[in-house]
Amino acid sequence: MEKISVEKNLKTVKILPLCISVVLFCVILNFPIFQNQQAQKALALLVMVAVLWMTEAIPLSLTGLMIPVVAVFLQLVSTQDSFKEFAHPIIFLFMGGFVIAGTLSRYGLDKILAQKLIQLSKGNFYKAAIFLMLATSLSACWVSNTAATAMMIPLGLGLLGLLKIKVITAESKFLILGIAYSANIGGVITMIASPPNAIGAAVLSLSFSEWIRYSLPVFLITFPLMVIILTFYFKPDKKLSIGQMAIVRNKEIPFKMIGSIFIFTVTLWMLDSVLAPLLNIQEGFNSLVAVVAIFLIYVTNILNWKEIIHSVQWEVLLLFGGGLTLGMLIDKSGLGLLLVNEIVQLMKIVPLFLFLWIIIIFSIIMTEFMSNTASAALILPLLFTLSNQLNINPMLLVFPATIAASYGFMLPAGTPPNAMAFATGSVPQKDMMKVGLLLNLLFSVILAVFFYLIFY
């Protein structure tokens, strides 16, 4: 039995891409590109991780778990600091979202809420899916895109549950990936919806209404395009009907208690910008709320501890912890600053529109491999300074780069919504990469054209 298990595990390892990643790592490590040795080491690690994540040569979460180990051996960071990002507040926000999703699924509330969407769509799955995507985007205006995804993914799974489909289908990929992308896109509408927005608004000194004046048109253009592209790529059955499901209200199921905890949690998430300053909490307020939700779910006996542990997608937490660690290493080693400075040098040799497009693409790529908050904090002040030096309207460079920091659609580690969609098992990474690459390229052109026409 042990021999069979070992052979089975070996078959899951893709030897060729694994070898390629190691060879690239060794080559970059031994052929200096930068004078900064720490940046050189971080680049070697970044390239190796990128190959492993894109090819899935080994499990994604295992790659994430190996990042701090390799970083320690490269002497990029101490052992203690290397694992700190695995305790980042957003990890606990993920955890709370998973437990809430598990609770709704355990008692069938996800199916009840999905049934309401069916009634609105008159039993048509395709219309119900679009309604849910739109609801996700509108929620992401006011709560973090992570919290919005945590609320809506269970509803999407409930909707799929009514189809009684047990395998990955075009419909499941269309819906679950659409929810994640809708959260990313909806999160650009207001300046309070995500940290990059807040950073961009602060750099540009924009008011709430000024931000919406330019972000809302971007949403109105990109959201419908996202739906169209996902429809074209996955080809879900537009005529698929969802049968009505009789909801049996078992008196033993604590509907009121579950609903109260859910509403309490969502309300606190929505009021984080008000409550956090009042409580003198500088950051991570939504994560604290998520842990409180887990506590309430346990003490009210809605789920026992084993059920809570079982509902947490630990592989996703390891994956995203690794992604946060990689972002920290890129920033701390100086690699991020070097890459930004190299991009800035292009301004001297390329037309302004092409430079703008390169900036947007660069911001998207940075988001795929590191925290969008970290990438925004790194890029936006430099672009603002560059704009002033060249007598260019800062809005032309800073605003689209800010939006692009939320438009990473290719990798599960790119954004929390991407990771949550991948965690459901309904979206293979190869599909996320293919359609995500298409969206990255298309939306980068749209952002470049839109802001060039307005501000140049």
Tab-separated table of C-alpha atoms in Angstrom:
chain	number	residue	atom	x	y	z
A	1	MET	CA	0.000	0.000	0.000
A	2	GLU	CA	2.835	2.395	0.816
A	3	LYS	CA	4.505	1.721	-2.533
A	4	ILE	CA	1.296	2.411	-4.429
A	5	SER	CA	0.792	5.667	-2.503
A	6	VAL	CA	4.317	6.848	-3.281
A	7	GLU	CA	3.909	6.030	-6.974
A	8	LYS	CA	0.612	7.901	-7.043
A	9	ASN	CA	2.212	10.985	-5.459
A	10	LEU	CA	5.088	10.892	-7.936
A	11	LYS	CA	2.604	10.944	-10.805
A	12	THR	CA	1.175	14.208	-9.489
A	13	VAL	CA	4.611	15.873	-9.699
A	14	LYS	CA	5.372	17.348	-13.124
A	15	ILE	CA	9.074	16.639	-13.429
A	16	LEU	CA	9.897	18.799	-16.483
A	17	PRO	CA	8.464	22.137	-15.255
A	18	LEU	CA	9.860	21.414	-11.794
A	19	CYS	CA	13.338	20.970	-13.279
A	20	ILE	CA	12.932	24.084	-15.440
A	21	SER	CA	12.010	26.166	-12.380
A	22	VAL	CA	15.082	24.940	-10.491
A	23	VAL	CA	17.402	25.552	-13.470
A	24	LEU	CA	16.072	29.110	-13.925
A	25	PHE	CA	16.505	29.704	-10.205
A	26	CYS	CA	20.149	28.600	-10.327
A	27	VAL	CA	20.915	30.545	-13.518
A	28	ILE	CA	19.490	33.834	-12.220
A	29	LEU	CA	21.168	33.318	-8.875
A	30	ASN	CA	24.623	32.880	-10.439
A	31	PHE	CA	24.473	35.402	-13.302
A	32	PRO	CA	24.041	38.808	-11.676
A	33	ILE	CA	21.545	41.227	-13.218
A	34	PHE	CA	21.477	43.726	-10.358
A	35	GLN	CA	24.272	45.021	-8.162
A	36	ASN	CA	21.913	44.572	-5.222
A	37	GLN	CA	22.520	40.936	-4.211
A	38	GLN	CA	19.331	40.745	-2.146
A	39	ALA	CA	17.266	41.896	-5.119
A	40	GLN	CA	19.062	39.313	-7.277
A	41	LYS	CA	18.109	36.523	-4.873
A	42	ALA	CA	14.506	37.746	-4.696
A	43	LEU	CA	14.304	37.770	-8.518
A	44	ALA	CA	15.529	34.156	-8.677
A	45	LEU	CA	12.906	33.132	-6.132
A	46	LEU	CA	10.181	35.099	-7.943
A	47	VAL	CA	10.898	33.420	-11.294
A	48	MET	CA	10.980	29.944	-9.763
A	49	VAL	CA	7.680	30.483	-7.931
A	50	ALA	CA	6.060	31.963	-11.038
A	51	VAL	CA	6.952	28.846	-13.071
A	52	LEU	CA	5.731	26.504	-10.336
A	53	TRP	CA	2.452	28.374	-9.892
A	54	MET	CA	1.735	28.651	-13.609
A	55	THR	CA	2.559	25.018	-14.394
A	56	GLU	CA	1.250	23.478	-11.142
A	57	ALA	CA	4.348	21.265	-11.125
A	58	ILE	CA	3.654	20.679	-7.431
A	59	PRO	CA	0.546	21.661	-5.427
A	60	LEU	CA	0.078	25.442	-5.320
A	61	SER	CA	-0.120	25.514	-1.537
A	62	LEU	CA	3.127	23.519	-1.258
A	63	THR	CA	4.866	26.112	-3.422
A	64	GLY	CA	3.501	28.811	-1.135
A	65	LEU	CA	4.761	26.943	1.920
A	66	MET	CA	8.253	26.567	0.421
A	67	ILE	CA	8.685	30.311	-0.253
A	68	PRO	CA	9.735	31.232	3.327
A	69	VAL	CA	11.987	28.164	3.520
A	70	VAL	CA	13.917	29.108	0.373
A	71	ALA	CA	14.007	32.753	1.504
A	72	VAL	CA	15.692	31.763	4.767
A	73	PHE	CA	18.338	29.671	2.984
A	74	LEU	CA	18.976	32.613	0.648
A	75	GLN	CA	19.396	34.791	3.763
A	76	LEU	CA	16.734	37.186	2.505
A	77	VAL	CA	14.976	37.148	5.858
A	78	SER	CA	15.222	35.524	9.282
A	79	THR	CA	13.299	32.352	10.066
A	80	GLN	CA	11.016	34.220	12.457
A	81	ASP	CA	10.183	36.923	9.932
A	82	SER	CA	9.788	34.471	7.048
A	83	PHE	CA	6.574	32.987	8.449
A	84	LYS	CA	5.018	36.201	9.748
A	85	GLU	CA	2.889	36.715	6.648
A	86	PHE	CA	1.123	33.403	7.325
A	87	ALA	CA	-0.402	35.179	10.325
A	88	HIS	CA	-1.333	38.265	8.305
A	89	PRO	CA	-4.798	39.639	9.262
A	90	ILE	CA	-6.189	38.836	5.817
A	91	ILE	CA	-5.539	35.118	6.478
A	92	PHE	CA	-8.019	35.286	9.348
A	93	LEU	CA	-10.500	37.171	7.195
A	94	PHE	CA	-10.254	34.246	4.771
A	95	MET	CA	-10.789	31.842	7.663
A	96	GLY	CA	-13.922	33.626	8.827
A	97	GLY	CA	-15.285	33.669	5.290
A	98	PHE	CA	-14.730	29.917	4.959
A	99	VAL	CA	-16.489	29.194	8.268
A	100	ILE	CA	-19.458	31.395	7.362
A	101	ALA	CA	-19.686	29.650	4.001
A	102	GLY	CA	-19.526	26.282	5.768
A	103	THR	CA	-22.319	27.346	8.105
A	104	LEU	CA	-24.634	28.445	5.318
A	105	SER	CA	-23.938	25.225	3.438
A	106	ARG	CA	-24.349	23.013	6.538
A	107	TYR	CA	-27.909	24.222	7.110
A	108	GLY	CA	-28.912	24.818	3.495
A	109	LEU	CA	-29.247	28.594	3.818
A	110	ASP	CA	-27.128	29.053	0.711
A	111	LYS	CA	-29.789	27.187	-1.258
A	112	ILE	CA	-32.577	29.310	0.229
A	113	LEU	CA	-30.835	32.539	-0.786
A	114	ALA	CA	-30.031	31.060	-4.184
A	115	GLN	CA	-33.723	30.267	-4.569
A	116	LYS	CA	-34.522	33.986	-4.245
A	117	LEU	CA	-32.194	34.705	-7.161
A	118	ILE	CA	-33.947	32.008	-9.165
A	119	GLN	CA	-37.275	33.684	-8.578
A	120	LEU	CA	-35.862	36.992	-9.827
A	121	SER	CA	-34.475	35.297	-12.932
A	122	LYS	CA	-37.666	33.278	-13.478
A	123	GLY	CA	-35.765	30.004	-13.222
A	124	ASN	CA	-33.043	30.832	-15.773
A	125	PHE	CA	-29.569	29.889	-14.513
A	126	TYR	CA	-27.660	32.289	-16.777
A	127	LYS	CA	-29.697	35.309	-15.633
A	128	ALA	CA	-29.455	34.244	-11.987
A	129	ALA	CA	-25.667	33.961	-12.325
A	130	ILE	CA	-25.410	37.495	-13.742
A	131	PHE	CA	-27.645	38.841	-10.940
A	132	LEU	CA	-25.305	37.252	-8.406
A	133	MET	CA	-22.233	38.720	-10.135
A	134	LEU	CA	-23.803	42.183	-10.111
A	135	ALA	CA	-24.738	41.807	-6.445
A	136	THR	CA	-21.120	40.865	-5.706
A	137	SER	CA	-19.785	43.973	-7.465
A	138	LEU	CA	-22.218	46.260	-5.656
A	139	SER	CA	-21.293	44.675	-2.317
A	140	ALA	CA	-17.593	45.114	-3.068
A	141	CYS	CA	-18.183	48.880	-3.332
A	142	TRP	CA	-18.661	49.099	0.413
A	143	VAL	CA	-16.916	46.100	1.932
A	144	SER	CA	-13.570	44.621	0.958
A	145	ASN	CA	-13.617	42.477	-2.169
A	146	THR	CA	-12.536	39.603	0.095
A	147	ALA	CA	-15.546	40.039	2.367
A	148	ALA	CA	-17.878	40.422	-0.623
A	149	THR	CA	-16.571	37.183	-2.126
A	150	ALA	CA	-16.904	35.417	1.230
A	151	MET	CA	-20.575	36.426	1.292
A	152	MET	CA	-21.391	35.527	-2.308
A	153	ILE	CA	-19.419	32.321	-2.973
A	154	PRO	CA	-21.759	30.278	-0.724
A	155	LEU	CA	-24.749	31.633	-2.643
A	156	GLY	CA	-23.100	30.632	-5.903
A	157	LEU	CA	-22.433	27.143	-4.590
A	158	GLY	CA	-26.031	26.952	-3.428
A	159	LEU	CA	-27.196	27.935	-6.894
A	160	LEU	CA	-25.026	25.202	-8.421
A	161	GLY	CA	-26.356	22.767	-5.835
A	162	LEU	CA	-29.854	23.227	-7.242
A	163	LEU	CA	-28.582	22.006	-10.604
A	164	LYS	CA	-27.565	18.737	-8.915
A	165	ILE	CA	-24.295	18.701	-10.862
A	166	LYS	CA	-21.417	16.927	-9.117
A	167	VAL	CA	-18.624	17.648	-11.615
A	168	ILE	CA	-16.904	20.772	-12.910
A	169	THR	CA	-18.970	22.197	-15.755
A	170	ALA	CA	-19.004	25.279	-17.961
A	171	GLU	CA	-21.783	26.652	-15.767
A	172	SER	CA	-19.862	26.161	-12.503
A	173	LYS	CA	-16.715	27.789	-13.895
A	174	PHE	CA	-18.691	30.678	-15.382
A	175	LEU	CA	-20.478	31.420	-12.107
A	176	ILE	CA	-17.720	30.965	-9.522
A	177	LEU	CA	-15.019	32.723	-11.530
A	178	GLY	CA	-17.545	35.437	-12.395
A	179	ILE	CA	-18.169	36.074	-8.695
A	180	ALA	CA	-14.440	36.480	-7.999
A	181	TYR	CA	-13.894	38.772	-10.980
A	182	SER	CA	-16.993	40.793	-10.091
A	183	ALA	CA	-15.556	41.408	-6.620
A	184	ASN	CA	-12.264	42.596	-8.137
A	185	ILE	CA	-14.034	44.897	-10.598
A	186	GLY	CA	-16.630	46.219	-8.149
A	187	GLY	CA	-13.907	46.984	-5.637
A	188	VAL	CA	-12.629	49.898	-7.740
A	189	ILE	CA	-15.839	51.946	-7.593
A	190	THR	CA	-15.315	53.684	-4.247
A	191	MET	CA	-12.137	54.928	-2.628
A	192	ILE	CA	-12.930	53.034	0.598
A	193	ALA	CA	-13.431	49.637	-1.066
A	194	SER	CA	-9.776	48.576	-1.060
A	195	PRO	CA	-6.426	49.781	0.345
A	196	PRO	CA	-4.959	50.570	-3.136
A	197	ASN	CA	-7.911	52.890	-3.788
A	198	ALA	CA	-7.283	54.674	-0.505
A	199	ILE	CA	-3.577	55.030	-1.339
A	200	GLY	CA	-4.331	56.349	-4.831
A	201	ALA	CA	-6.948	58.788	-3.553
A	202	ALA	CA	-4.542	60.060	-0.893
A	203	VAL	CA	-1.718	60.537	-3.404
A	204	LEU	CA	-4.040	62.429	-5.774
A	205	SER	CA	-5.939	64.257	-2.983
A	206	LEU	CA	-9.304	63.135	-4.392
A	207	SER	CA	-12.645	63.395	-2.631
A	208	PHE	CA	-15.161	60.539	-2.478
A	209	SER	CA	-17.294	61.972	-5.292
A	210	GLU	CA	-14.264	62.825	-7.455
A	211	TRP	CA	-13.082	59.245	-7.236
A	212	ILE	CA	-16.471	57.840	-8.303
A	213	ARG	CA	-16.641	60.285	-11.230
A	214	TYR	CA	-13.813	58.405	-12.928
A	215	SER	CA	-14.088	54.915	-11.427
A	216	LEU	CA	-17.777	54.354	-12.153
A	217	PRO	CA	-17.361	54.618	-15.958
A	218	VAL	CA	-14.498	52.107	-15.715
A	219	PHE	CA	-16.808	49.698	-13.880
A	220	LEU	CA	-19.651	50.243	-16.359
A	221	ILE	CA	-17.291	49.353	-19.212
A	222	THR	CA	-15.361	46.445	-17.693
A	223	PHE	CA	-18.133	44.593	-15.837
A	224	PRO	CA	-20.287	43.885	-18.923
A	225	LEU	CA	-17.153	42.985	-20.896
A	226	MET	CA	-16.147	40.538	-18.186
A	227	VAL	CA	-19.552	38.827	-18.404
A	228	ILE	CA	-19.357	38.713	-22.210
A	229	ILE	CA	-15.838	37.243	-22.212
A	230	LEU	CA	-16.683	34.592	-19.611
A	231	THR	CA	-19.793	33.722	-21.625
A	232	PHE	CA	-17.770	33.456	-24.829
A	233	TYR	CA	-14.989	31.428	-23.174
A	234	PHE	CA	-17.025	28.951	-21.082
A	235	LYS	CA	-20.193	28.907	-23.228
A	236	PRO	CA	-22.682	28.228	-20.391
A	237	ASP	CA	-26.147	27.033	-21.402
A	238	LYS	CA	-28.200	30.249	-21.573
A	239	LYS	CA	-31.457	28.277	-21.629
A	240	LEU	CA	-30.637	26.086	-18.633
A	241	SER	CA	-33.554	26.056	-16.219
A	242	ILE	CA	-33.279	25.593	-12.486
A	243	GLY	CA	-36.074	23.656	-10.900
A	244	GLN	CA	-37.832	25.136	-7.920
A	245	MET	CA	-36.886	23.546	-4.629
A	246	ALA	CA	-39.272	23.103	-1.772
A	247	ILE	CA	-37.711	24.590	1.353
A	248	VAL	CA	-38.472	22.558	4.443
A	249	ARG	CA	-38.034	24.614	7.595
A	250	ASN	CA	-36.794	22.248	10.250
A	251	LYS	CA	-37.459	23.700	13.676
A	252	GLU	CA	-34.174	22.261	14.916
A	253	ILE	CA	-32.181	24.417	12.474
A	254	PRO	CA	-31.238	27.778	14.096
A	255	PHE	CA	-32.199	29.985	11.156
A	256	LYS	CA	-32.650	33.117	13.284
A	257	MET	CA	-29.344	32.682	15.079
A	258	ILE	CA	-27.425	32.040	11.855
A	259	GLY	CA	-29.108	34.979	10.158
A	260	SER	CA	-28.345	37.247	13.113
A	261	ILE	CA	-24.638	36.334	13.123
A	262	PHE	CA	-24.435	36.715	9.348
A	263	ILE	CA	-26.124	40.144	9.367
A	264	PHE	CA	-24.053	41.236	12.390
A	265	THR	CA	-20.823	40.263	10.635
A	266	VAL	CA	-21.712	41.857	7.304
A	267	THR	CA	-22.871	45.063	9.026
A	268	LEU	CA	-19.567	45.386	10.881
A	269	TRP	CA	-17.676	44.748	7.652
A	270	MET	CA	-19.662	47.508	5.951
A	271	LEU	CA	-19.044	49.948	8.819
A	272	ASP	CA	-15.337	49.230	9.203
A	273	SER	CA	-14.302	52.697	8.014
A	274	VAL	CA	-16.427	54.202	10.837
A	275	LEU	CA	-15.937	51.702	13.651
A	276	ALA	CA	-12.197	51.061	13.280
A	277	PRO	CA	-11.194	54.704	14.006
A	278	LEU	CA	-13.666	54.874	16.909
A	279	LEU	CA	-12.096	51.777	18.464
A	280	ASN	CA	-8.594	53.037	17.645
A	281	ILE	CA	-7.878	49.982	15.477
A	282	GLN	CA	-5.352	50.919	12.803
A	283	GLU	CA	-5.704	47.911	10.518
A	284	GLY	CA	-7.218	44.440	10.242
A	285	PHE	CA	-10.649	45.383	11.640
A	286	ASN	CA	-12.460	43.074	9.192
A	287	SER	CA	-10.208	40.198	10.239
A	288	LEU	CA	-11.085	40.730	13.902
A	289	VAL	CA	-14.762	40.687	12.966
A	290	ALA	CA	-14.260	37.417	11.065
A	291	VAL	CA	-12.700	35.754	14.131
A	292	VAL	CA	-15.545	37.067	16.325
A	293	ALA	CA	-17.968	35.474	13.865
A	294	ILE	CA	-16.179	32.120	14.238
A	295	PHE	CA	-16.409	32.455	18.027
A	296	LEU	CA	-20.144	33.239	17.885
A	297	ILE	CA	-20.793	30.312	15.557
A	298	TYR	CA	-19.095	27.994	18.041
A	299	VAL	CA	-20.541	29.291	21.346
A	300	THR	CA	-24.081	29.258	19.926
A	301	ASN	CA	-23.491	25.611	18.950
A	302	ILE	CA	-24.289	26.270	15.305
A	303	LEU	CA	-21.162	24.322	14.351
A	304	ASN	CA	-18.984	22.202	16.592
A	305	TRP	CA	-15.221	22.644	16.549
A	306	LYS	CA	-14.587	19.729	14.194
A	307	GLU	CA	-17.076	21.170	11.697
A	308	ILE	CA	-15.416	24.581	11.931
A	309	ILE	CA	-11.962	23.103	11.309
A	310	HIS	CA	-13.328	21.026	8.426
A	311	SER	CA	-14.898	24.090	6.751
A	312	VAL	CA	-11.578	25.981	6.574
A	313	GLN	CA	-9.725	25.624	3.259
A	314	TRP	CA	-6.252	25.265	4.727
A	315	GLU	CA	-4.543	24.797	1.365
A	316	VAL	CA	-5.776	28.225	0.285
A	317	LEU	CA	-4.471	29.838	3.481
A	318	LEU	CA	-1.041	28.306	2.804
A	319	LEU	CA	-1.154	29.469	-0.822
A	320	PHE	CA	-2.060	33.037	0.055
A	321	GLY	CA	0.365	33.140	2.990
A	322	GLY	CA	3.112	32.232	0.531
A	323	GLY	CA	1.948	34.947	-1.850
A	324	LEU	CA	2.061	37.552	0.925
A	325	THR	CA	5.543	36.363	1.897
A	326	LEU	CA	6.749	36.676	-1.694
A	327	GLY	CA	5.386	40.220	-1.866
A	328	MET	CA	7.147	41.120	1.372
A	329	LEU	CA	10.418	39.749	0.011
A	330	ILE	CA	10.069	41.688	-3.261
A	331	ASP	CA	9.548	44.857	-1.268
A	332	LYS	CA	12.156	44.274	1.459
A	333	SER	CA	14.921	43.131	-0.904
A	334	GLY	CA	14.608	46.271	-3.040
A	335	LEU	CA	13.601	44.259	-6.126
A	336	GLY	CA	10.276	46.068	-6.421
A	337	LEU	CA	11.929	49.488	-6.397
A	338	LEU	CA	14.490	48.386	-8.991
A	339	LEU	CA	11.767	47.063	-11.299
A	340	VAL	CA	9.765	50.277	-10.976
A	341	ASN	CA	12.827	52.396	-11.745
A	342	GLU	CA	13.575	50.289	-14.838
A	343	ILE	CA	10.003	50.857	-16.065
A	344	VAL	CA	10.292	54.602	-15.421
A	345	GLN	CA	13.370	54.776	-17.672
A	346	LEU	CA	11.145	53.747	-20.600
A	347	MET	CA	9.496	57.168	-20.432
A	348	LYS	CA	12.554	58.586	-22.174
A	349	ILE	CA	12.295	56.326	-25.229
A	350	VAL	CA	8.634	55.415	-25.818
A	351	PRO	CA	5.488	57.472	-26.613
A	352	LEU	CA	3.355	58.529	-23.659
A	353	PHE	CA	0.422	56.238	-24.517
A	354	LEU	CA	2.691	53.199	-24.774
A	355	PHE	CA	4.363	54.155	-21.506
A	356	LEU	CA	0.947	54.441	-19.836
A	357	TRP	CA	-0.010	50.978	-21.092
A	358	ILE	CA	3.285	49.515	-19.826
A	359	ILE	CA	2.676	51.076	-16.402
A	360	ILE	CA	-0.788	49.473	-16.266
A	361	ILE	CA	0.536	46.069	-17.343
A	362	PHE	CA	3.332	46.326	-14.789
A	363	SER	CA	0.850	47.157	-12.020
A	364	ILE	CA	-1.277	44.134	-12.991
A	365	ILE	CA	1.751	41.811	-13.042
A	366	MET	CA	2.904	43.048	-9.629
A	367	THR	CA	-0.587	42.324	-8.279
A	368	GLU	CA	-0.428	38.741	-9.570
A	369	PHE	CA	2.634	38.025	-7.403
A	370	MET	CA	2.395	40.331	-4.399
A	371	SER	CA	-0.185	42.130	-2.291
A	372	ASN	CA	-1.955	44.812	-4.321
A	373	THR	CA	-1.679	47.067	-1.275
A	374	ALA	CA	2.106	46.629	-1.235
A	375	SER	CA	2.415	47.128	-4.994
A	376	ALA	CA	0.242	50.262	-4.870
A	377	ALA	CA	2.217	51.703	-1.965
A	378	LEU	CA	5.396	51.104	-3.955
A	379	ILE	CA	4.318	52.305	-7.395
A	380	LEU	CA	1.854	55.171	-6.905
A	381	PRO	CA	4.052	57.708	-5.042
A	382	LEU	CA	6.823	57.192	-7.634
A	383	LEU	CA	4.396	57.774	-10.513
A	384	PHE	CA	3.088	60.921	-8.828
A	385	THR	CA	6.614	62.304	-8.471
A	386	LEU	CA	7.445	61.364	-12.071
A	387	SER	CA	4.291	63.117	-13.337
A	388	ASN	CA	5.202	66.331	-11.586
A	389	GLN	CA	8.771	66.212	-12.907
A	390	LEU	CA	7.531	65.778	-16.495
A	391	ASN	CA	4.639	68.273	-16.150
A	392	ILE	CA	2.052	65.538	-16.823
A	393	ASN	CA	-1.350	65.435	-15.123
A	394	PRO	CA	-0.785	62.928	-12.254
A	395	MET	CA	-4.281	61.534	-12.869
A	396	LEU	CA	-3.046	60.161	-16.194
A	397	LEU	CA	-0.517	57.818	-14.586
A	398	VAL	CA	-1.596	57.328	-10.975
A	399	PHE	CA	-5.333	56.640	-11.364
A	400	PRO	CA	-5.126	53.835	-13.962
A	401	ALA	CA	-2.212	52.235	-12.086
A	402	THR	CA	-4.384	52.256	-8.963
A	403	ILE	CA	-7.278	50.563	-10.771
A	404	ALA	CA	-4.873	48.048	-12.339
A	405	ALA	CA	-3.714	47.008	-8.868
A	406	SER	CA	-7.120	45.331	-8.422
A	407	TYR	CA	-7.270	43.870	-11.939
A	408	GLY	CA	-5.160	40.742	-11.502
A	409	PHE	CA	-7.245	37.901	-12.933
A	410	MET	CA	-4.733	35.165	-13.824
A	411	LEU	CA	-3.490	33.447	-10.670
A	412	PRO	CA	-5.216	32.206	-7.490
A	413	ALA	CA	-2.615	34.066	-5.430
A	414	GLY	CA	-3.253	37.296	-7.359
A	415	THR	CA	-6.203	38.495	-5.275
A	416	PRO	CA	-8.183	37.055	-2.343
A	417	PRO	CA	-11.331	36.622	-4.521
A	418	ASN	CA	-9.288	34.607	-7.038
A	419	ALA	CA	-8.019	32.368	-4.240
A	420	MET	CA	-11.513	31.832	-2.845
A	421	ALA	CA	-12.865	30.893	-6.269
A	422	PHE	CA	-10.037	28.426	-6.768
A	423	ALA	CA	-10.666	26.952	-3.303
A	424	THR	CA	-14.164	25.812	-4.297
A	425	GLY	CA	-12.668	23.288	-6.705
A	426	SER	CA	-14.991	24.559	-9.437
A	427	VAL	CA	-12.316	26.482	-11.345
A	428	PRO	CA	-9.188	24.716	-12.678
A	429	GLN	CA	-6.139	26.982	-12.676
A	430	LYS	CA	-5.584	26.505	-16.422
A	431	ASP	CA	-8.980	28.113	-17.098
A	432	MET	CA	-8.285	30.949	-14.676
A	433	MET	CA	-4.946	31.601	-16.374
A	434	LYS	CA	-6.319	31.555	-19.934
A	435	VAL	CA	-9.372	33.748	-19.427
A	436	GLY	CA	-7.479	35.847	-16.853
A	437	LEU	CA	-4.712	36.612	-19.351
A	438	LEU	CA	-7.320	37.702	-21.888
A	439	LEU	CA	-8.982	40.004	-19.346
A	440	ASN	CA	-5.630	41.404	-18.189
A	441	LEU	CA	-4.654	42.357	-21.743
A	442	LEU	CA	-8.058	43.693	-22.771
A	443	PHE	CA	-8.648	45.709	-19.618
A	444	SER	CA	-5.118	47.138	-19.709
A	445	VAL	CA	-5.830	48.553	-23.180
A	446	ILE	CA	-9.223	49.880	-22.053
A	447	LEU	CA	-7.704	51.620	-19.032
A	448	ALA	CA	-4.914	53.113	-21.129
A	449	VAL	CA	-7.289	54.438	-23.821
A	450	PHE	CA	-9.896	55.700	-21.332
A	451	PHE	CA	-7.519	57.700	-19.150
A	452	TYR	CA	-5.373	58.886	-22.061
A	453	LEU	CA	-8.437	60.396	-23.776
A	454	ILE	CA	-9.652	62.049	-20.580
A	455	PHE	CA	-6.452	63.458	-19.079
A	456	TYR	CA	-4.061	64.048	-21.973
